[in-house]
Short mmCIF file of C-alpha atoms in Angstrom, two decimals:
data_model
loop_
_atom_site.label_atom_id
_atom_site.label_comp_id
_atom_site.label_asym_id
_atom_site.label_seq_id
_atom_site.Cartn_x
_atom_site.Cartn_y
_atom_site.Cartn_z
CA UNK A 1 0.10 0.13 -0.17
CA UNK A 2 2.79 2.35 0.75
CA UNK A 3 4.09 2.17 -2.73
CA UNK A 4 0.96 3.14 -4.75
CA UNK A 5 1.19 6.00 -2.16
CA UNK A 6 4.22 7.21 -3.13
CA UNK A 7 3.40 6.75 -6.78
CA UNK A 8 0.53 9.10 -6.62
CA UNK A 9 2.45 11.56 -4.83
CA UNK A 10 4.79 11.18 -7.50
CA UNK A 11 1.92 11.86 -9.73
CA UNK A 12 1.14 15.18 -7.64
CA UNK A 13 4.86 16.26 -7.99
CA UNK A 14 4.54 16.13 -11.89
CA UNK A 15 1.37 17.92 -12.30
CA UNK A 16 3.17 20.99 -10.00
CA UNK A 17 6.05 20.70 -12.04
CA UNK A 18 4.30 20.78 -15.75
CA UNK A 19 2.89 24.08 -14.41
CA UNK A 20 6.53 25.63 -14.85
CA UNK A 21 7.75 23.11 -17.89
CA UNK A 22 4.94 22.14 -19.87
CA UNK A 23 3.91 19.85 -21.48
CA UNK A 24 7.07 17.71 -20.33
CA UNK A 25 5.33 16.08 -17.14
CA UNK A 26 1.55 16.40 -18.56
CA UNK A 27 0.04 13.30 -16.96
CA UNK A 28 2.50 12.16 -14.97
CA UNK A 29 3.08 8.65 -17.53
CA UNK A 30 5.09 11.12 -20.29
CA UNK A 31 8.78 9.81 -20.49
CA UNK A 32 10.31 12.72 -18.81
CA UNK A 33 8.06 12.27 -15.82
CA UNK A 34 8.86 8.45 -15.66
CA UNK A 35 12.55 9.58 -15.57
CA UNK A 36 12.54 12.04 -13.17
CA UNK A 37 10.21 10.56 -10.56
CA UNK A 38 12.98 7.38 -10.95
CA UNK A 39 15.19 9.29 -10.21
CA UNK A 40 13.64 10.86 -7.02
CA UNK A 41 12.73 7.34 -5.95
CA UNK A 42 16.57 6.94 -5.29
CA UNK A 43 17.21 10.18 -4.33
CA UNK A 44 14.98 9.82 -1.39
CA UNK A 45 16.44 6.50 -0.84
CA UNK A 46 19.81 7.62 -0.16
CA UNK A 47 18.66 9.96 1.92
CA UNK A 48 16.91 7.81 4.19
CA UNK A 49 19.98 5.26 4.18
CA UNK A 50 21.79 8.37 5.59
CA UNK A 51 19.91 7.94 8.54
CA UNK A 52 16.60 8.19 9.64
CA UNK A 53 17.09 11.15 12.38
CA UNK A 54 18.92 12.98 9.34
CA UNK A 55 16.05 12.06 6.91
CA UNK A 56 13.46 13.29 9.54
CA UNK A 57 15.07 16.96 10.02
CA UNK A 58 15.02 17.47 6.18
CA UNK A 59 11.51 16.31 6.83
CA UNK A 60 10.79 19.02 9.87
CA UNK A 61 12.51 21.65 7.38
CA UNK A 62 9.91 20.47 4.30
CA UNK A 63 6.89 20.86 6.69
CA UNK A 64 7.77 24.43 7.79
CA UNK A 65 8.28 25.58 4.22
CA UNK A 66 4.90 23.76 3.27
CA UNK A 67 2.81 25.71 5.83
CA UNK A 68 3.88 28.88 4.76
CA UNK A 69 1.92 28.84 1.69
CA UNK A 70 -1.18 27.15 2.74
CA UNK A 71 -1.46 29.51 5.78
CA UNK A 72 -1.43 32.76 3.30
CA UNK A 73 -4.07 30.27 1.26
CA UNK A 74 -6.53 30.25 4.35
CA UNK A 75 -5.77 33.86 5.15
CA UNK A 76 -6.50 35.47 1.34
CA UNK A 77 -9.18 33.27 1.19
CA UNK A 78 -10.75 34.11 4.45
CA UNK A 79 -10.29 37.82 3.34
CA UNK A 80 -12.38 37.40 -0.29
CA UNK A 81 -15.14 35.22 1.89
CA UNK A 82 -18.78 36.19 1.19
CA UNK A 83 -21.09 33.86 3.18
CA UNK A 84 -23.97 35.03 0.38
CA UNK A 85 -21.64 33.11 -1.48
CA UNK A 86 -20.86 30.40 0.37
CA UNK A 87 -24.65 29.57 1.22
CA UNK A 88 -25.65 29.39 -2.40
CA UNK A 89 -26.76 26.06 -3.23
CA UNK A 90 -25.34 25.00 0.10
CA UNK A 91 -26.64 21.65 -0.67
CA UNK A 92 -25.23 21.20 -4.24
CA UNK A 93 -28.94 20.32 -5.76
CA UNK A 94 -29.77 22.72 -8.00
CA UNK A 95 -31.16 21.40 -11.41
CA UNK A 96 -28.75 23.55 -13.35
CA UNK A 97 -25.64 22.30 -11.12
CA UNK A 98 -27.02 19.14 -9.45
CA UNK A 99 -23.99 17.13 -7.36
CA UNK A 100 -26.08 14.88 -6.68
CA UNK A 101 -28.03 13.58 -3.56
CA UNK A 102 -26.77 14.25 -0.31
CA UNK A 103 -25.53 10.67 0.32
CA UNK A 104 -23.99 10.07 -2.95
CA UNK A 105 -21.92 13.27 -2.52
CA UNK A 106 -20.42 11.89 0.71
CA UNK A 107 -20.01 8.75 -0.45
CA UNK A 108 -17.97 10.13 -3.42
CA UNK A 109 -15.39 11.84 -1.20
CA UNK A 110 -14.39 9.09 1.17
CA UNK A 111 -11.76 7.57 -0.44
CA UNK A 112 -10.08 11.03 -0.87
CA UNK A 113 -11.06 11.64 2.53
CA UNK A 114 -9.33 8.30 3.34
CA UNK A 115 -6.32 8.85 1.20
CA UNK A 116 -5.62 12.32 2.97
CA UNK A 117 -5.26 10.87 6.62
CA UNK A 118 -3.93 7.77 5.61
CA UNK A 119 -0.57 6.96 7.54
CA UNK A 120 -1.48 9.07 10.65
CA UNK A 121 -1.13 5.86 12.52
CA UNK A 122 2.15 5.23 11.51
CA UNK A 123 3.58 7.41 14.09
CA UNK A 124 3.29 3.88 16.14
CA UNK A 125 5.48 2.42 13.37
CA UNK A 126 8.41 4.30 14.37
CA UNK A 127 7.76 4.97 18.02
CA UNK A 128 10.52 3.02 18.54
CA UNK A 129 12.99 5.77 17.09
CA UNK A 130 11.54 8.14 19.26
CA UNK A 131 13.65 9.71 22.25
CA UNK A 132 10.47 10.12 24.41
CA UNK A 133 7.93 7.09 23.84
CA UNK A 134 5.15 8.95 25.87
CA UNK A 135 5.20 12.12 23.10
CA UNK A 136 4.22 10.05 20.19
CA UNK A 137 0.27 9.86 21.43
CA UNK A 138 0.24 13.28 21.93
CA UNK A 139 2.08 14.43 18.85
CA UNK A 140 -0.07 11.88 16.92
CA UNK A 141 -3.30 13.74 18.66
CA UNK A 142 -1.58 17.13 17.65
CA UNK A 143 -0.61 16.50 14.10
CA UNK A 144 -4.06 15.21 13.47
CA UNK A 145 -6.24 17.83 14.60
CA UNK A 146 -3.71 20.19 12.92
CA UNK A 147 -4.53 18.34 9.48
CA UNK A 148 -7.90 18.23 9.93
CA UNK A 149 -8.30 22.25 10.79
CA UNK A 150 -6.03 22.95 8.00
CA UNK A 151 -7.96 20.37 5.54
CA UNK A 152 -11.35 21.86 6.65
CA UNK A 153 -9.89 25.22 6.14
CA UNK A 154 -8.97 24.64 2.54
CA UNK A 155 -11.88 22.97 1.72
CA UNK A 156 -14.64 25.67 2.83
CA UNK A 157 -13.01 28.54 2.82
CA UNK A 158 -13.05 29.04 -1.28
CA UNK A 159 -16.91 28.24 -1.59
CA UNK A 160 -17.38 31.74 0.19
CA UNK A 161 -15.03 33.09 -2.50
CA UNK A 162 -16.21 31.40 -5.61
CA UNK A 163 -18.96 29.81 -6.58
CA UNK A 164 -18.83 25.73 -7.26
CA UNK A 165 -19.90 25.89 -10.68
CA UNK A 166 -16.42 27.80 -11.19
CA UNK A 167 -14.39 25.80 -8.77
CA UNK A 168 -15.68 22.85 -10.67
CA UNK A 169 -13.82 24.36 -13.82
CA UNK A 170 -10.60 24.90 -11.93
CA UNK A 171 -7.49 22.52 -13.11
CA UNK A 172 -5.47 20.91 -10.14
CA UNK A 173 -3.79 21.71 -8.19
CA UNK A 174 -6.98 23.75 -7.78
CA UNK A 175 -5.58 26.30 -4.76
CA UNK A 176 -3.16 27.61 -7.43
CA UNK A 177 -6.03 28.37 -9.58
CA UNK A 178 -8.54 30.14 -7.11
CA UNK A 179 -5.60 32.26 -5.94
CA UNK A 180 -5.09 33.12 -9.65
CA UNK A 181 -8.41 34.22 -10.15
CA UNK A 182 -8.62 36.04 -6.84
CA UNK A 183 -4.91 37.80 -6.58
CA UNK A 184 -3.28 36.90 -10.09
CA UNK A 185 -0.31 35.05 -11.22
CA UNK A 186 2.05 35.70 -7.89
CA UNK A 187 -0.58 33.49 -5.94
CA UNK A 188 -0.70 30.83 -8.61
CA UNK A 189 2.95 30.60 -8.88
CA UNK A 190 3.10 30.74 -4.86
CA UNK A 191 0.68 28.04 -4.44
CA UNK A 192 2.25 25.74 -7.17
CA UNK A 193 5.68 26.18 -5.35
CA UNK A 194 4.33 24.96 -1.89
CA UNK A 195 2.66 22.09 -3.33
CA UNK A 196 5.99 21.37 -4.97
CA UNK A 197 7.94 21.11 -1.42
CA UNK A 198 4.77 19.65 0.46
CA UNK A 199 4.43 16.82 -2.06
CA UNK A 200 8.11 16.11 -1.96
CA UNK A 201 8.32 16.28 1.78
CA UNK A 202 5.60 14.08 1.96
CA UNK A 203 7.31 11.67 -0.28
CA UNK A 204 10.21 11.45 1.79
CA UNK A 205 7.85 10.77 4.86
CA UNK A 206 6.20 7.92 3.11
CA UNK A 207 10.00 6.27 2.08
CA UNK A 208 10.71 6.37 5.91
CA UNK A 209 7.41 4.60 6.72
CA UNK A 210 7.22 2.16 3.79
CA UNK A 211 10.61 0.75 4.91
CA UNK A 212 10.03 0.99 8.31
CA UNK A 213 6.74 -1.27 8.35
CA UNK A 214 8.48 -4.63 7.09
CA UNK A 215 11.39 -3.90 9.00
CA UNK A 216 9.24 -3.47 12.46
CA UNK A 217 7.59 -7.00 11.11
CA UNK A 218 10.53 -8.48 10.62
CA UNK A 219 11.40 -7.44 14.49
CA UNK A 220 8.91 -9.13 15.78
CA UNK A 221 8.72 -12.08 13.47
CA UNK A 222 6.14 -11.62 10.87
CA UNK A 223 8.73 -11.09 8.04
CA UNK A 224 12.15 -13.09 6.82
CA UNK A 225 14.63 -11.87 9.12
CA UNK A 226 16.68 -10.21 5.89
CA UNK A 227 14.00 -7.09 6.61
CA UNK A 228 15.50 -6.12 9.83
CA UNK A 229 18.93 -5.72 8.63
CA UNK A 230 20.62 -2.43 9.07
CA UNK A 231 23.04 -0.28 7.55
CA UNK A 232 26.03 1.41 9.70
CA UNK A 233 23.52 4.58 9.93
CA UNK A 234 21.13 2.26 11.40
CA UNK A 235 18.72 2.26 8.44
CA UNK A 236 16.75 -0.43 7.38
CA UNK A 237 18.78 -1.35 4.35
CA UNK A 238 17.31 -3.97 2.81
CA UNK A 239 13.56 -3.24 3.57
CA UNK A 240 14.46 -0.11 2.15
CA UNK A 241 15.81 -1.02 -1.33
CA UNK A 242 12.99 -3.60 -1.48
CA UNK A 243 10.24 -0.95 -1.39
CA UNK A 244 12.28 1.55 -3.32
CA UNK A 245 12.57 -1.44 -6.00
CA UNK A 246 8.79 -2.34 -5.88
CA UNK A 247 8.05 1.42 -6.45
CA UNK A 248 10.52 1.72 -9.51
CA UNK A 249 8.76 -1.09 -11.18
CA UNK A 250 4.88 0.10 -10.64
CA UNK A 251 6.59 3.50 -11.70
CA UNK A 252 7.65 1.83 -15.07
CA UNK A 253 4.57 0.24 -15.23
CA UNK A 254 2.51 3.43 -15.11
CA UNK A 255 4.12 4.44 -18.18
CA UNK A 256 1.59 1.80 -19.81
CA UNK A 257 -1.32 2.60 -18.62
CA UNK A 258 -3.21 6.46 -19.27
CA UNK A 259 -5.39 5.70 -16.02
CA UNK A 260 -3.09 4.09 -13.80
CA UNK A 261 -2.70 6.91 -10.97
CA UNK A 262 -6.69 7.11 -10.64
CA UNK A 263 -6.84 3.24 -10.09
CA UNK A 264 -3.95 3.74 -7.79
CA UNK A 265 -5.76 6.43 -5.51
CA UNK A 266 -8.68 3.76 -5.23
CA UNK A 267 -6.38 0.74 -4.40
CA UNK A 268 -4.55 2.32 -1.65
CA UNK A 269 -7.70 3.90 0.34
CA UNK A 270 -9.20 0.79 -0.29
CA UNK A 271 -6.59 -1.81 0.76
CA UNK A 272 -5.99 -0.36 4.14
CA UNK A 273 -9.65 -0.75 4.81
CA UNK A 274 -9.53 -4.59 5.87
CA UNK A 275 -6.28 -4.10 8.44
CA UNK A 276 -8.58 -0.88 9.68
CA UNK A 277 -11.71 -2.95 10.00
CA UNK A 278 -10.21 -5.96 11.44
CA UNK A 279 -7.83 -3.78 14.35
CA UNK A 280 -11.50 -2.29 15.32
CA UNK A 281 -13.06 -5.47 15.81
CA UNK A 282 -10.01 -6.99 17.64
CA UNK A 283 -9.91 -3.96 19.90
CA UNK A 284 -13.85 -4.78 20.47
CA UNK A 285 -13.55 -7.98 21.33
CA UNK A 286 -10.28 -7.33 23.52
CA UNK A 287 -12.24 -4.46 25.51
CA UNK A 288 -15.16 -7.00 26.25
CA UNK A 289 -12.71 -9.71 27.45
CA UNK A 290 -11.35 -10.25 30.81
CA UNK A 291 -7.66 -9.87 29.67
CA UNK A 292 -8.24 -5.85 29.11
CA UNK A 293 -5.67 -4.28 31.74
CA UNK A 294 -7.73 -2.63 34.74
CA UNK A 295 -4.44 -0.07 35.03
CA UNK A 296 -4.72 1.16 31.40
CA UNK A 297 -5.15 5.19 30.82
CA UNK A 298 -7.97 4.70 28.61
CA UNK A 299 -11.01 2.20 30.41
CA UNK A 300 -12.43 -0.38 28.80
CA UNK A 301 -15.73 1.54 28.08
CA UNK A 302 -14.22 4.19 26.44
CA UNK A 303 -11.97 1.71 24.00
CA UNK A 304 -15.45 -0.50 23.41
CA UNK A 305 -16.72 2.95 22.07
CA UNK A 306 -14.03 3.88 19.79
CA UNK A 307 -13.49 0.45 18.64
CA UNK A 308 -17.36 0.06 17.67
CA UNK A 309 -17.35 3.60 15.94
CA UNK A 310 -14.13 2.76 13.97
CA UNK A 311 -16.02 -0.43 12.93
CA UNK A 312 -18.88 1.24 11.68
CA UNK A 313 -16.68 3.68 9.62
CA UNK A 314 -14.75 1.48 7.98
CA UNK A 315 -17.52 -0.54 7.28
CA UNK A 316 -19.22 2.53 5.38
CA UNK A 317 -15.76 3.35 3.51
CA UNK A 318 -15.81 -0.48 2.07
CA UNK A 319 -19.95 0.41 1.10
CA UNK A 320 -18.98 3.62 -0.14
CA UNK A 321 -15.81 2.71 -2.06
CA UNK A 322 -17.33 -0.18 -3.98
CA UNK A 323 -16.91 -3.72 -3.58
CA UNK A 324 -15.71 -4.29 -6.75
CA UNK A 325 -12.53 -2.27 -6.04
CA UNK A 326 -12.35 -3.54 -2.19
CA UNK A 327 -12.31 -6.97 -4.01
CA UNK A 328 -9.59 -6.20 -6.44
CA UNK A 329 -7.58 -4.70 -3.65
CA UNK A 330 -7.89 -7.82 -1.92
CA UNK A 331 -6.60 -9.67 -4.58
CA UNK A 332 -2.85 -7.51 -4.77
CA UNK A 333 -2.97 -8.53 -0.46
CA UNK A 334 -2.59 -11.83 -1.57
#
């Protein structure tokens, strides 16, 4: 699943680069796009091989640089926000610009929303490298809450600045198109530059995570021991080369398929659902058993409620994604 996620990030990177160098990276499956994407795969491989802590430091710098254009976008769209525009056809059911029923609108956004937040649980995978384990949970909640707030503002504020039918005509990356209309060319350049930094930073993060998952699995005996091999910098070298190699193969396959990127978005979102559902169901079972520790910080009743909500949400996502995509993604797991 992380390999599909990284390939999707590669596509977004090519979209941002195509703004500056059209038409060489259009669609993400041109020869220049495949060559540059392949080069970036191995550059990130090298950075992580230099050590997880060093790669994390680069990631922090990128994250800070990413927040600047996002905050500017929020401030600018808030400045142009008009409630009269925001409430126009609020439910998207006007005959001339109908988006379908409320239920169908919710279903159509579920996989994209899931894709946006996949990996938030990844803090558990690399928590063993943290200097203070107690800070991992706090950092996860803080990071999730911050991301959620930014996503909500980025998604809602443009609907108070431009009408829905205007937003629907804006090409990706849509934030750049919105600022181009509101403030001019400089806003478009700013957002495309910020997008490029953001995606490259996220790509580096997922390179770390993708190599740490089989490494951690090898440590507890569920993966072959070779995946636990480290280099002199304590980076999971074997696991890293395997994941980078698989991503390279996926990149080459993308060249022969015009719709591969959209397919990867769907597969990436749905492939994680079996793990989310079974984890939630297991917590339901565990919280009802006598094995649940009485001295745990989270009481059994709270654990049962949250796990039930997680199970119901996972089932809803499977329904929203479509059983055909779900069964297709299961074939990749098998």
